[in-house]
Amino acid sequence: MPRRTDFLVIGSGIAGLRATADLALAGDVLILTKADPTESNTGYAQGGIAAALGPGDSPRLHAADTVAAGDGLCVAAAVNVLVEDGVRYTRELIAAGARFDREPSGELSFGREGAHGLRRVLHAADATGREIGRALWNQVAEHARVRVERNARVSRLLVRHGKCVGAAYEDDCGTHLVEASAVLIATGGAGQVFRETTNPAVATGDGVTIAWQCGAAVADLEFVQFHPTALSVPGAPRFLLSEAMRGEGAHLLNAAGERFMTRYEPAGELASRDLVSRAIVREQQRTGQPVCLSMQQLDPTWVRARFPTIAAACLAAGFDLATDRIPVGPAAHYVMGGVETDLWGRTSVPGLLAAGEVACTGVHGANRLASNSLLEGLVFGARAAQAMLLPSASGRLAETVVEATASAAAADSGDGGLTEAAVRELMWTAVGLTRERASLEAAVAQLDAWYATVAPGLEAGGLSAADWRVASVVTVGRLMARAALRREETRGGHARSDFPARDDVNFQVHIGDRNPAVRQTPDTHR
Ligand code: SIN
């Protein structure tokens, strides 16, 4: 017999926890989290949370910066919700106990990051996500109606008569079924699809995979943000060197010690992430040498106090953050696309909601503005909870933004060297920072073949943890590659060397996909 809960929340980052805080006031909530609850992209978020709370700021200004970074593809209504509700929910978070840095006067301290017109980023040193996670856990842990299952990996959503009614999950004791009135996917990102990533090991895109398998529409998956400044030392993890460092005056230097950014971008180190990432690669190619981040011109004591987590990670790799030049390079950081939702987190499958990085409201367009991701999780996590509290959590999306799916996977080969490392390598080389048709076509063909080998296991369930990882990175990587092939232009996080310009005439659209193997009910068609 399946167990039963009122609300099922899959994932324990900011979106899942914020939703839980409201859901627990109305019913029993079960949170399934596949590792330790703190092991999420939220826990690793350094720079901060952007909110129009500071002097001279307004939601209108925040919206303008968000839309400019999004490169012509932001959904305006989603941006308005983010910046306006963001003020209220951030205040509420502070009232709930989140401790952000303050000036000596006691006022909140606002940091600056790339593509923000002014200082807007609340931070807790360089471990802002950890502080927000702590505050939300404290809030949620107080509720007697919240239950958390750790090391519980959701492998399948249960769909009955076209409605999502629960999930199957695996833990050390086997496979379990749980049913719920509404199910929220809040599983975070998919950086592990790429060889180089700032994301933790858990970020294998599981939410997109399970949603795809049950027939939910996905969108914008070609838009992956490559953070320009991940630590780039052979053998060391690609630890994030926060954009807040550049906001506080860190310089990008070439091997000759020259600041090179303005050669490529007038805004220099504070251009948007897509532009800085591409400039770094161009400078590496021009000089044949690595690029470094340097805070040498700043007060060393202040640097170590402002960025203690990053300083410790650099020390472990043999560098003093305050006095050394630190080698950096781009790494996959954030996925703008995901499971398509409306402004209340409702997906195309009734009963199934999604919020946070796994979701695609269109709020980030083609490129997310720095520090808008924690805000997104907070705002849309709260809104998804509101939708789940309605008598029927089902709903149809208001706006059709998606083209119909292309062909099904080619079922023509054995596993052809399929390993997680092979997928990540292929994605990095063919679907990474710069893309072009021939290598995308080859990647799609390979990923189609690999998907054909993993799809039966995804369908049947019961995969081992290792096999699940492979199946998920193949599924998500394939969807990213297919969308990247279709988008014949350069925009935001998606750069095509064969189509180097933005093409508003043909591509000011959101590219979507839907699993043709899942029979769609009238309710789930749009
Ligand atoms: C950073 O601190 O650079 C990352 C924050 C973000 O992804 O917005």
Short mmCIF file of C-alpha atoms and ligand atoms in Angstrom, two decimals:
data_model
loop_
_atom_site.label_atom_id
_atom_site.label_comp_id
_atom_site.label_asym_id
_atom_site.label_seq_id
_atom_site.Cartn_x
_atom_site.Cartn_y
_atom_site.Cartn_z
CA MET A 1 0.00 0.00 0.00
CA PRO A 2 1.37 3.43 -0.87
CA ARG A 3 1.78 5.74 2.08
CA ARG A 4 -0.18 8.97 1.99
CA THR A 5 0.62 12.60 2.70
CA ASP A 6 -1.22 15.81 1.90
CA PHE A 7 1.70 17.45 0.12
CA LEU A 8 4.82 15.93 -1.35
CA VAL A 9 7.87 18.15 -1.80
CA ILE A 10 10.80 16.72 -3.73
CA GLY A 11 14.01 18.56 -2.88
CA SER A 12 15.23 20.56 0.11
CA GLY A 13 16.68 23.77 -1.34
CA ILE A 14 15.20 27.21 -0.94
CA ALA A 15 12.13 26.61 -3.15
CA GLY A 16 11.11 23.36 -1.43
CA LEU A 17 11.66 24.72 2.06
CA ARG A 18 9.86 27.97 1.40
CA ALA A 19 6.89 26.08 -0.01
CA THR A 20 6.91 23.72 2.96
CA ALA A 21 6.74 26.60 5.43
CA ASP A 22 3.27 27.49 4.08
CA LEU A 23 2.05 23.99 3.23
CA ALA A 24 2.68 22.77 6.78
CA LEU A 25 0.12 25.27 8.06
CA ALA A 26 -2.55 23.36 6.14
CA GLY A 27 -1.56 19.73 6.05
CA ASP A 28 1.05 17.00 6.33
CA VAL A 29 4.14 17.56 4.22
CA LEU A 30 6.65 14.93 3.24
CA ILE A 31 10.00 16.23 1.96
CA LEU A 32 12.04 13.72 0.00
CA THR A 33 15.67 14.70 -0.40
CA LYS A 34 18.16 12.47 -2.13
CA ALA A 35 21.19 13.22 0.07
CA ASP A 36 21.76 15.30 3.17
CA PRO A 37 19.14 18.09 3.24
CA THR A 38 21.80 20.80 3.11
CA GLU A 39 23.43 19.35 -0.01
CA SER A 40 21.81 21.49 -2.69
CA ASN A 41 22.69 24.37 -4.98
CA THR A 42 21.08 26.62 -2.37
CA GLY A 43 23.65 25.52 0.20
CA TYR A 44 26.48 26.45 -2.17
CA ALA A 45 25.11 29.83 -3.27
CA GLN A 46 27.69 32.42 -2.34
CA GLY A 47 27.04 35.90 -3.69
CA GLY A 48 23.60 36.56 -2.35
CA ILE A 49 19.97 37.27 -2.97
CA ALA A 50 18.97 40.25 -5.10
CA ALA A 51 16.01 42.31 -3.86
CA ALA A 52 15.01 45.91 -4.40
CA LEU A 53 15.31 46.91 -0.75
CA GLY A 54 18.21 49.32 -0.83
CA PRO A 55 18.41 53.10 -1.06
CA GLY A 56 17.57 54.41 -4.54
CA ASP A 57 16.37 51.00 -5.70
CA SER A 58 12.92 49.90 -6.84
CA PRO A 59 11.28 46.80 -8.33
CA ARG A 60 11.15 48.72 -11.61
CA LEU A 61 14.94 49.14 -11.68
CA HIS A 62 15.45 45.52 -10.66
CA ALA A 63 13.11 44.43 -13.45
CA ALA A 64 15.00 46.52 -16.00
CA ASP A 65 18.33 44.85 -15.11
CA THR A 66 16.71 41.39 -15.12
CA VAL A 67 15.21 41.96 -18.56
CA ALA A 68 18.45 43.38 -19.99
CA ALA A 69 20.42 40.33 -18.81
CA GLY A 70 17.70 38.03 -20.22
CA ASP A 71 18.56 39.19 -23.75
CA GLY A 72 15.07 39.64 -25.16
CA LEU A 73 13.48 36.49 -23.83
CA CYS A 74 12.27 37.22 -20.30
CA VAL A 75 8.56 36.66 -19.66
CA ALA A 76 7.58 40.13 -18.42
CA ALA A 77 4.84 38.93 -16.08
CA ALA A 78 7.24 36.52 -14.38
CA VAL A 79 9.84 39.27 -13.95
CA ASN A 80 7.26 41.55 -12.37
CA VAL A 81 6.23 38.85 -9.93
CA LEU A 82 9.87 38.16 -9.06
CA VAL A 83 10.89 41.74 -8.33
CA GLU A 84 7.67 42.83 -6.63
CA ASP A 85 6.90 39.75 -4.54
CA GLY A 86 10.66 39.47 -3.99
CA VAL A 87 10.66 42.52 -1.75
CA ARG A 88 7.92 41.13 0.46
CA TYR A 89 9.28 37.59 0.69
CA THR A 90 12.82 38.78 1.40
CA ARG A 91 11.57 40.99 4.25
CA GLU A 92 9.65 38.00 5.55
CA LEU A 93 12.78 35.85 5.36
CA ILE A 94 14.69 38.39 7.44
CA ALA A 95 11.83 38.44 9.96
CA ALA A 96 12.02 34.64 10.05
CA GLY A 97 15.64 34.84 11.16
CA ALA A 98 17.91 35.03 8.10
CA ARG A 99 20.94 37.09 9.12
CA PHE A 100 22.35 39.16 6.28
CA ASP A 101 25.43 41.36 6.62
CA ARG A 102 24.84 44.87 7.88
CA GLU A 103 26.75 48.14 7.78
CA PRO A 104 28.20 49.50 11.04
CA SER A 105 25.07 51.72 11.16
CA GLY A 106 22.89 48.59 11.38
CA GLU A 107 21.44 49.06 7.89
CA LEU A 108 21.47 46.09 5.52
CA SER A 109 24.63 45.93 3.44
CA PHE A 110 24.08 45.59 -0.32
CA GLY A 111 26.68 44.04 -2.58
CA ARG A 112 27.14 44.69 -6.28
CA GLU A 113 27.28 42.05 -8.98
CA GLY A 114 27.53 41.98 -12.76
CA ALA A 115 24.78 43.64 -14.83
CA HIS A 116 23.10 45.19 -11.76
CA GLY A 117 22.75 48.94 -12.11
CA LEU A 118 23.32 49.48 -8.40
CA ARG A 119 24.11 47.68 -5.14
CA ARG A 120 21.21 45.31 -4.62
CA VAL A 121 22.55 41.99 -3.35
CA LEU A 122 21.97 40.95 0.26
CA HIS A 123 24.66 38.59 1.50
CA ALA A 124 25.86 36.64 4.49
CA ALA A 125 29.62 36.89 3.89
CA ASP A 126 30.16 34.48 0.97
CA ALA A 127 27.81 31.76 2.23
CA THR A 128 24.41 33.36 1.68
CA GLY A 129 22.63 30.21 0.58
CA ARG A 130 23.78 28.36 3.67
CA GLU A 131 22.39 31.12 5.90
CA ILE A 132 19.04 31.16 4.09
CA GLY A 133 18.88 27.36 4.26
CA ARG A 134 19.57 27.51 8.00
CA ALA A 135 16.81 30.04 8.59
CA LEU A 136 14.27 28.10 6.52
CA TRP A 137 15.17 24.78 8.13
CA ASN A 138 14.61 26.32 11.55
CA GLN A 139 11.21 27.51 10.42
CA VAL A 140 10.20 24.21 8.87
CA ALA A 141 11.60 22.00 11.61
CA GLU A 142 9.21 23.65 14.06
CA HIS A 143 6.21 22.14 12.30
CA ALA A 144 4.99 18.83 13.67
CA ARG A 145 3.39 18.17 10.29
CA VAL A 146 6.65 18.11 8.34
CA ARG A 147 8.48 14.86 7.80
CA VAL A 148 11.80 14.62 6.02
CA GLU A 149 13.17 11.48 4.38
CA ARG A 150 16.90 11.72 3.66
CA ASN A 151 18.72 9.67 1.04
CA ALA A 152 15.38 9.19 -0.69
CA ARG A 153 15.76 9.41 -4.47
CA VAL A 154 12.57 9.94 -6.45
CA SER A 155 12.72 7.85 -9.61
CA ARG A 156 9.23 8.19 -11.01
CA LEU A 157 6.09 10.27 -10.69
CA LEU A 158 2.79 8.47 -10.33
CA VAL A 159 0.19 9.63 -12.84
CA ARG A 160 -3.42 8.47 -12.75
CA HIS A 161 -5.98 9.61 -15.33
CA GLY A 162 -3.62 12.35 -16.45
CA LYS A 163 -3.05 13.72 -12.92
CA CYS A 164 0.09 13.44 -10.86
CA VAL A 165 -0.85 11.65 -7.64
CA GLY A 166 2.50 10.89 -6.05
CA ALA A 167 5.95 9.44 -6.58
CA ALA A 168 8.04 6.32 -6.34
CA TYR A 169 11.32 6.65 -4.50
CA GLU A 170 14.29 4.53 -3.59
CA ASP A 171 16.24 4.41 -0.35
CA ASP A 172 18.48 1.86 1.34
CA CYS A 173 15.46 -0.32 2.11
CA GLY A 174 14.10 -0.52 -1.46
CA THR A 175 11.38 1.16 -3.49
CA HIS A 176 8.44 2.97 -1.88
CA LEU A 177 5.31 4.65 -3.18
CA VAL A 178 3.79 7.79 -1.72
CA GLU A 179 0.56 9.48 -2.75
CA ALA A 180 -0.31 13.14 -2.24
CA SER A 181 -2.92 15.71 -3.25
CA ALA A 182 -0.20 17.79 -4.90
CA VAL A 183 3.43 17.19 -5.73
CA LEU A 184 6.12 19.90 -5.93
CA ILE A 185 9.36 19.30 -7.78
CA ALA A 186 12.03 21.53 -6.25
CA THR A 187 15.08 19.51 -7.14
CA GLY A 188 17.35 22.33 -8.30
CA GLY A 189 19.83 22.30 -11.13
CA ALA A 190 21.64 20.09 -13.59
CA GLY A 191 25.24 21.30 -13.69
CA GLN A 192 26.49 17.71 -13.45
CA VAL A 193 25.39 17.20 -17.04
CA PHE A 194 28.64 19.02 -17.97
CA ARG A 195 32.25 18.06 -17.35
CA GLU A 196 33.02 21.43 -15.75
CA THR A 197 30.51 22.68 -13.21
CA THR A 198 30.27 24.69 -10.03
CA ASN A 199 27.31 22.54 -8.91
CA PRO A 200 27.45 19.86 -6.21
CA ALA A 201 27.32 16.17 -7.10
CA VAL A 202 23.57 15.99 -6.46
CA ALA A 203 22.75 18.38 -9.34
CA THR A 204 21.94 15.78 -11.99
CA GLY A 205 18.72 17.35 -13.28
CA ASP A 206 16.49 14.73 -11.67
CA GLY A 207 13.41 16.96 -11.63
CA VAL A 208 13.52 17.53 -15.37
CA THR A 209 14.02 13.79 -15.92
CA ILE A 210 11.05 12.65 -13.85
CA ALA A 211 8.83 15.40 -15.23
CA TRP A 212 9.81 14.53 -18.81
CA GLN A 213 9.15 10.85 -18.16
CA CYS A 214 5.61 11.61 -17.01
CA GLY A 215 4.83 13.85 -19.99
CA ALA A 216 5.30 17.36 -18.58
CA ALA A 217 6.40 20.05 -21.00
CA VAL A 218 9.93 21.42 -20.67
CA ALA A 219 11.25 24.66 -22.18
CA ASP A 220 14.33 26.84 -22.69
CA LEU A 221 16.76 24.01 -21.96
CA GLU A 222 19.32 25.31 -24.45
CA PHE A 223 19.97 28.19 -22.07
CA VAL A 224 22.66 27.15 -19.63
CA GLN A 225 24.58 29.78 -17.71
CA PHE A 226 28.33 29.27 -17.61
CA HIS A 227 29.73 31.15 -14.64
CA PRO A 228 32.90 32.89 -15.75
CA THR A 229 34.99 32.45 -12.62
CA ALA A 230 35.24 28.89 -11.36
CA LEU A 231 38.57 27.90 -9.84
CA SER A 232 40.56 26.32 -12.65
CA VAL A 233 43.29 24.20 -11.13
CA PRO A 234 43.92 20.67 -12.42
CA GLY A 235 42.67 18.10 -9.93
CA ALA A 236 40.78 20.64 -7.77
CA PRO A 237 36.97 20.97 -7.85
CA ARG A 238 35.61 23.83 -9.94
CA PHE A 239 34.87 25.84 -6.83
CA LEU A 240 32.91 29.02 -7.49
CA LEU A 241 34.71 32.34 -7.09
CA SER A 242 31.69 34.51 -6.53
CA GLU A 243 30.73 37.32 -8.83
CA ALA A 244 30.55 39.39 -5.65
CA MET A 245 34.36 39.44 -5.77
CA ARG A 246 34.28 41.36 -9.04
CA GLY A 247 31.48 43.48 -7.59
CA GLU A 248 33.89 44.43 -4.79
CA GLY A 249 36.69 45.27 -7.24
CA ALA A 250 38.43 42.01 -8.24
CA HIS A 251 40.17 42.23 -11.62
CA LEU A 252 40.38 39.69 -14.41
CA LEU A 253 43.97 39.57 -15.63
CA ASN A 254 45.68 37.81 -18.52
CA ALA A 255 49.07 36.12 -18.14
CA ALA A 256 50.82 39.45 -18.76
CA GLY A 257 48.93 40.91 -15.79
CA GLU A 258 46.74 43.13 -18.00
CA ARG A 259 43.04 43.78 -17.40
CA PHE A 260 41.62 42.58 -20.69
CA MET A 261 37.85 42.70 -20.24
CA THR A 262 37.25 46.10 -21.83
CA ARG A 263 38.92 44.80 -24.99
CA TYR A 264 35.72 42.71 -25.40
CA GLU A 265 33.01 44.35 -23.28
CA PRO A 266 32.60 48.02 -22.35
CA ALA A 267 31.17 47.07 -18.94
CA GLY A 268 34.42 45.24 -18.16
CA GLU A 269 34.39 42.74 -15.29
CA LEU A 270 30.77 43.63 -14.48
CA ALA A 271 29.24 42.70 -17.82
CA SER A 272 26.68 39.90 -17.70
CA ARG A 273 27.96 36.36 -17.14
CA ASP A 274 27.55 35.12 -20.70
CA LEU A 275 29.64 38.01 -21.99
CA VAL A 276 32.37 37.67 -19.35
CA SER A 277 32.59 33.90 -19.91
CA ARG A 278 33.03 34.30 -23.66
CA ALA A 279 35.56 37.10 -23.20
CA ILE A 280 37.65 34.87 -20.91
CA VAL A 281 37.67 32.09 -23.50
CA ARG A 282 38.60 34.51 -26.27
CA GLU A 283 41.47 35.89 -24.21
CA GLN A 284 42.66 32.37 -23.37
CA GLN A 285 42.59 31.54 -27.08
CA ARG A 286 44.33 34.78 -28.05
CA THR A 287 47.17 34.38 -25.55
CA GLY A 288 47.31 30.60 -25.16
CA GLN A 289 47.54 31.24 -21.40
CA PRO A 290 45.17 30.96 -18.43
CA VAL A 291 43.22 33.92 -17.10
CA CYS A 292 43.31 34.88 -13.41
CA LEU A 293 41.15 36.69 -10.90
CA SER A 294 43.00 39.05 -8.60
CA MET A 295 42.14 40.99 -5.45
CA GLN A 296 45.76 42.02 -4.91
CA GLN A 297 44.93 45.74 -4.99
CA LEU A 298 42.47 45.44 -2.06
CA ASP A 299 43.09 45.28 1.68
CA PRO A 300 44.03 41.61 2.40
CA THR A 301 42.40 41.56 5.84
CA TRP A 302 39.15 42.84 4.40
CA VAL A 303 39.29 40.34 1.50
CA ARG A 304 39.72 37.35 3.84
CA ALA A 305 36.93 38.58 6.14
CA ARG A 306 34.48 39.31 3.30
CA PHE A 307 35.13 36.01 1.47
CA PRO A 308 36.11 33.47 4.14
CA THR A 309 34.64 30.40 2.41
CA ILE A 310 36.29 31.20 -0.90
CA ALA A 311 39.58 32.02 0.84
CA ALA A 312 39.54 28.60 2.53
CA ALA A 313 38.83 26.79 -0.77
CA CYS A 314 41.63 28.70 -2.51
CA LEU A 315 44.01 27.86 0.34
CA ALA A 316 43.18 24.18 -0.07
CA ALA A 317 44.19 24.52 -3.72
CA GLY A 318 47.44 26.29 -2.78
CA PHE A 319 46.46 29.95 -3.28
CA ASP A 320 46.07 32.95 -0.99
CA LEU A 321 42.90 34.70 -2.18
CA ALA A 322 44.09 38.08 -0.94
CA THR A 323 47.57 38.10 -2.45
CA ASP A 324 47.71 35.56 -5.30
CA ARG A 325 46.31 35.57 -8.81
CA ILE A 326 43.78 32.76 -8.93
CA PRO A 327 43.36 30.82 -12.23
CA VAL A 328 39.72 30.85 -13.32
CA GLY A 329 37.56 29.69 -16.21
CA PRO A 330 33.90 29.18 -17.10
CA ALA A 331 31.90 26.24 -15.75
CA ALA A 332 28.24 25.24 -16.03
CA HIS A 333 26.45 26.97 -13.18
CA TYR A 334 22.72 27.38 -13.71
CA VAL A 335 20.03 26.18 -16.11
CA MET A 336 17.59 28.89 -17.18
CA GLY A 337 15.21 26.33 -18.70
CA GLY A 338 13.43 23.46 -17.05
CA VAL A 339 9.96 22.14 -16.41
CA GLU A 340 7.59 24.66 -17.92
CA THR A 341 5.30 26.34 -15.38
CA ASP A 342 2.89 29.20 -15.10
CA LEU A 343 3.38 31.96 -12.53
CA TRP A 344 2.07 29.70 -9.77
CA GLY A 345 4.41 26.80 -10.42
CA ARG A 346 1.78 24.73 -12.21
CA THR A 347 3.16 22.44 -14.89
CA SER A 348 1.27 21.02 -17.86
CA VAL A 349 0.43 17.93 -15.76
CA PRO A 350 -2.36 18.57 -13.24
CA GLY A 351 -1.27 17.99 -9.66
CA LEU A 352 2.40 18.49 -10.53
CA LEU A 353 4.13 21.76 -9.67
CA ALA A 354 7.71 22.90 -10.01
CA ALA A 355 9.64 25.80 -8.47
CA GLY A 356 13.19 27.07 -8.30
CA GLU A 357 15.96 26.19 -10.73
CA VAL A 358 14.21 23.06 -11.99
CA ALA A 359 11.29 25.16 -13.23
CA CYS A 360 11.02 27.42 -16.24
CA THR A 361 8.72 30.38 -15.74
CA GLY A 362 10.68 32.35 -18.35
CA VAL A 363 11.75 34.80 -15.65
CA HIS A 364 15.44 34.61 -16.60
CA GLY A 365 14.95 34.68 -20.34
CA ALA A 366 18.16 33.59 -22.05
CA ASN A 367 20.47 34.55 -19.20
CA ARG A 368 19.87 34.93 -15.49
CA LEU A 369 20.87 38.10 -13.68
CA ALA A 370 23.31 37.39 -10.85
CA SER A 371 21.70 36.55 -7.50
CA ASN A 372 18.20 36.28 -8.92
CA SER A 373 18.17 32.51 -8.36
CA LEU A 374 17.75 32.46 -4.60
CA LEU A 375 15.05 35.09 -5.04
CA GLU A 376 13.35 32.92 -7.66
CA GLY A 377 13.33 29.92 -5.30
CA LEU A 378 11.90 32.04 -2.49
CA VAL A 379 9.18 33.76 -4.52
CA PHE A 380 8.06 30.90 -6.73
CA GLY A 381 8.37 28.35 -3.91
CA ALA A 382 5.92 30.46 -1.90
CA ARG A 383 3.59 30.88 -4.87
CA ALA A 384 3.63 27.18 -5.69
CA ALA A 385 2.54 26.50 -2.12
CA GLN A 386 -0.41 28.87 -2.59
CA ALA A 387 -1.44 26.95 -5.70
CA MET A 388 -1.06 23.61 -3.92
CA LEU A 389 -3.37 24.80 -1.16
CA LEU A 390 -6.24 25.32 -3.59
CA PRO A 391 -8.81 22.52 -3.59
CA SER A 392 -7.60 21.38 -6.97
CA ALA A 393 -3.91 21.93 -7.55
CA SER A 394 -4.36 21.18 -11.20
CA GLY A 395 -4.16 23.91 -13.73
CA ARG A 396 -3.34 24.70 -17.28
CA LEU A 397 -0.69 27.11 -18.38
CA ALA A 398 -2.00 30.44 -19.52
CA GLU A 399 0.30 30.92 -22.43
CA THR A 400 1.45 28.60 -25.17
CA VAL A 401 5.12 29.15 -25.70
CA VAL A 402 6.25 25.75 -26.83
CA GLU A 403 6.75 24.17 -30.17
CA ALA A 404 5.75 20.55 -30.56
CA THR A 405 8.31 17.88 -29.95
CA ALA A 406 10.49 16.48 -32.68
CA SER A 407 11.18 12.80 -33.27
CA ALA A 408 11.35 10.16 -30.60
CA ALA A 409 14.69 8.72 -29.59
CA ALA A 410 16.39 6.55 -32.17
CA ALA A 411 16.28 3.04 -30.80
CA ASP A 412 19.16 1.76 -32.78
CA SER A 413 22.17 0.97 -30.72
CA GLY A 414 23.65 -0.68 -27.68
CA ASP A 415 25.00 1.50 -24.90
CA GLY A 416 27.90 2.59 -27.15
CA GLY A 417 30.36 3.52 -24.40
CA LEU A 418 27.74 5.12 -22.20
CA THR A 419 29.17 6.33 -18.90
CA GLU A 420 28.41 9.42 -16.87
CA ALA A 421 31.87 10.78 -17.72
CA ALA A 422 31.27 10.23 -21.45
CA VAL A 423 28.00 12.18 -21.32
CA ARG A 424 29.58 15.03 -19.39
CA GLU A 425 32.53 15.21 -21.78
CA LEU A 426 30.25 15.23 -24.83
CA MET A 427 28.06 17.95 -23.33
CA TRP A 428 31.06 20.08 -22.45
CA THR A 429 32.66 19.84 -25.86
CA ALA A 430 29.56 19.95 -28.11
CA VAL A 431 26.89 21.71 -26.02
CA GLY A 432 29.13 23.95 -23.90
CA LEU A 433 29.98 27.61 -24.09
CA THR A 434 30.06 27.81 -27.90
CA ARG A 435 28.08 25.50 -30.16
CA GLU A 436 27.73 24.80 -33.90
CA ARG A 437 25.60 22.62 -36.11
CA ALA A 438 27.89 19.70 -37.00
CA SER A 439 28.95 18.92 -33.44
CA LEU A 440 25.40 19.49 -32.14
CA GLU A 441 24.01 17.07 -34.72
CA ALA A 442 26.58 14.46 -33.76
CA ALA A 443 25.83 15.03 -30.07
CA VAL A 444 22.07 14.71 -30.59
CA ALA A 445 22.55 11.45 -32.52
CA GLN A 446 24.74 10.02 -29.75
CA LEU A 447 22.42 11.22 -26.97
CA ASP A 448 19.37 9.83 -28.81
CA ALA A 449 21.07 6.45 -28.97
CA TRP A 450 22.08 6.59 -25.32
CA TYR A 451 18.60 7.70 -24.29
CA ALA A 452 17.12 4.69 -26.08
CA THR A 453 19.23 2.47 -23.82
CA VAL A 454 18.29 4.22 -20.56
CA ALA A 455 14.59 4.94 -21.23
CA PRO A 456 13.36 1.42 -20.39
CA GLY A 457 15.11 1.56 -17.00
CA LEU A 458 13.62 4.98 -16.27
CA GLU A 459 10.21 3.62 -17.17
CA ALA A 460 10.54 0.47 -15.08
CA GLY A 461 12.12 2.18 -12.05
CA GLY A 462 14.35 0.55 -9.46
CA LEU A 463 17.64 1.77 -10.98
CA SER A 464 20.69 1.80 -8.74
CA ALA A 465 21.88 5.25 -7.67
CA ALA A 466 24.77 5.11 -10.15
CA ASP A 467 22.56 3.99 -13.04
CA TRP A 468 20.04 6.67 -12.17
CA ARG A 469 22.72 9.38 -12.43
CA VAL A 470 23.69 8.19 -15.89
CA ALA A 471 20.05 7.98 -17.01
CA SER A 472 19.29 11.47 -15.73
CA VAL A 473 22.30 13.22 -17.28
CA VAL A 474 21.56 11.50 -20.60
CA THR A 475 17.90 12.56 -20.49
CA VAL A 476 18.59 16.17 -19.59
CA GLY A 477 21.65 16.48 -21.80
CA ARG A 478 19.70 15.19 -24.77
CA LEU A 479 16.94 17.76 -24.24
CA MET A 480 19.53 20.54 -23.97
CA ALA A 481 21.32 19.42 -27.14
CA ARG A 482 18.08 19.12 -29.14
CA ALA A 483 17.01 22.64 -28.17
CA ALA A 484 20.50 24.03 -28.84
CA LEU A 485 20.43 22.55 -32.33
CA ARG A 486 17.07 24.12 -33.06
CA ARG A 487 18.02 27.61 -31.90
CA GLU A 488 20.00 28.99 -34.85
CA GLU A 489 21.15 32.25 -33.27
CA THR A 490 23.28 33.55 -30.42
CA ARG A 491 21.40 34.84 -27.40
CA GLY A 492 22.21 34.96 -23.68
CA GLY A 493 23.72 31.70 -22.49
CA HIS A 494 23.35 30.08 -25.94
CA ALA A 495 26.15 30.93 -28.38
CA ARG A 496 26.36 29.46 -31.90
CA SER A 497 29.58 30.11 -33.82
CA ASP A 498 27.65 29.42 -37.05
CA PHE A 499 24.89 31.91 -36.10
CA PRO A 500 26.76 34.58 -34.15
CA ALA A 501 23.98 37.21 -34.08
CA ARG A 502 20.71 37.44 -32.19
CA ASP A 503 17.76 36.80 -34.52
CA ASP A 504 14.57 38.31 -33.14
CA VAL A 505 12.65 37.66 -36.34
CA ASN A 506 12.90 33.89 -36.10
CA PHE A 507 13.91 33.11 -32.54
CA GLN A 508 12.21 35.40 -30.07
CA VAL A 509 10.36 32.28 -28.92
CA HIS A 510 10.70 29.69 -26.21
CA ILE A 511 11.68 26.28 -27.51
CA GLY A 512 9.97 23.44 -25.74
CA ASP A 513 9.77 19.71 -25.82
CA ARG A 514 7.50 16.98 -24.60
CA ASN A 515 7.93 13.24 -24.37
CA PRO A 516 6.16 11.71 -27.37
CA ALA A 517 6.11 8.32 -25.65
CA VAL A 518 3.64 9.61 -23.04
CA ARG A 519 0.05 9.68 -24.16
CA GLN A 520 -1.27 13.17 -23.37
CA THR A 521 -4.74 13.44 -21.90
CA PRO A 522 -6.97 16.33 -23.03
CA ASP A 523 -6.24 18.01 -19.68
CA THR A 524 -2.54 18.11 -20.31
CA HIS A 525 -2.76 19.38 -23.87
CA ARG A 526 -2.50 23.08 -24.38
C1 SIN B 1 27.95 34.03 -7.39
O1 SIN B 1 28.10 34.28 -6.21
O2 SIN B 1 28.68 34.46 -8.28
C2 SIN B 1 26.83 33.13 -7.77
C3 SIN B 1 25.53 33.67 -7.38
C4 SIN B 1 24.56 33.42 -8.48
O3 SIN B 1 24.65 32.42 -9.16
O4 SIN B 1 23.71 34.28 -8.73
#
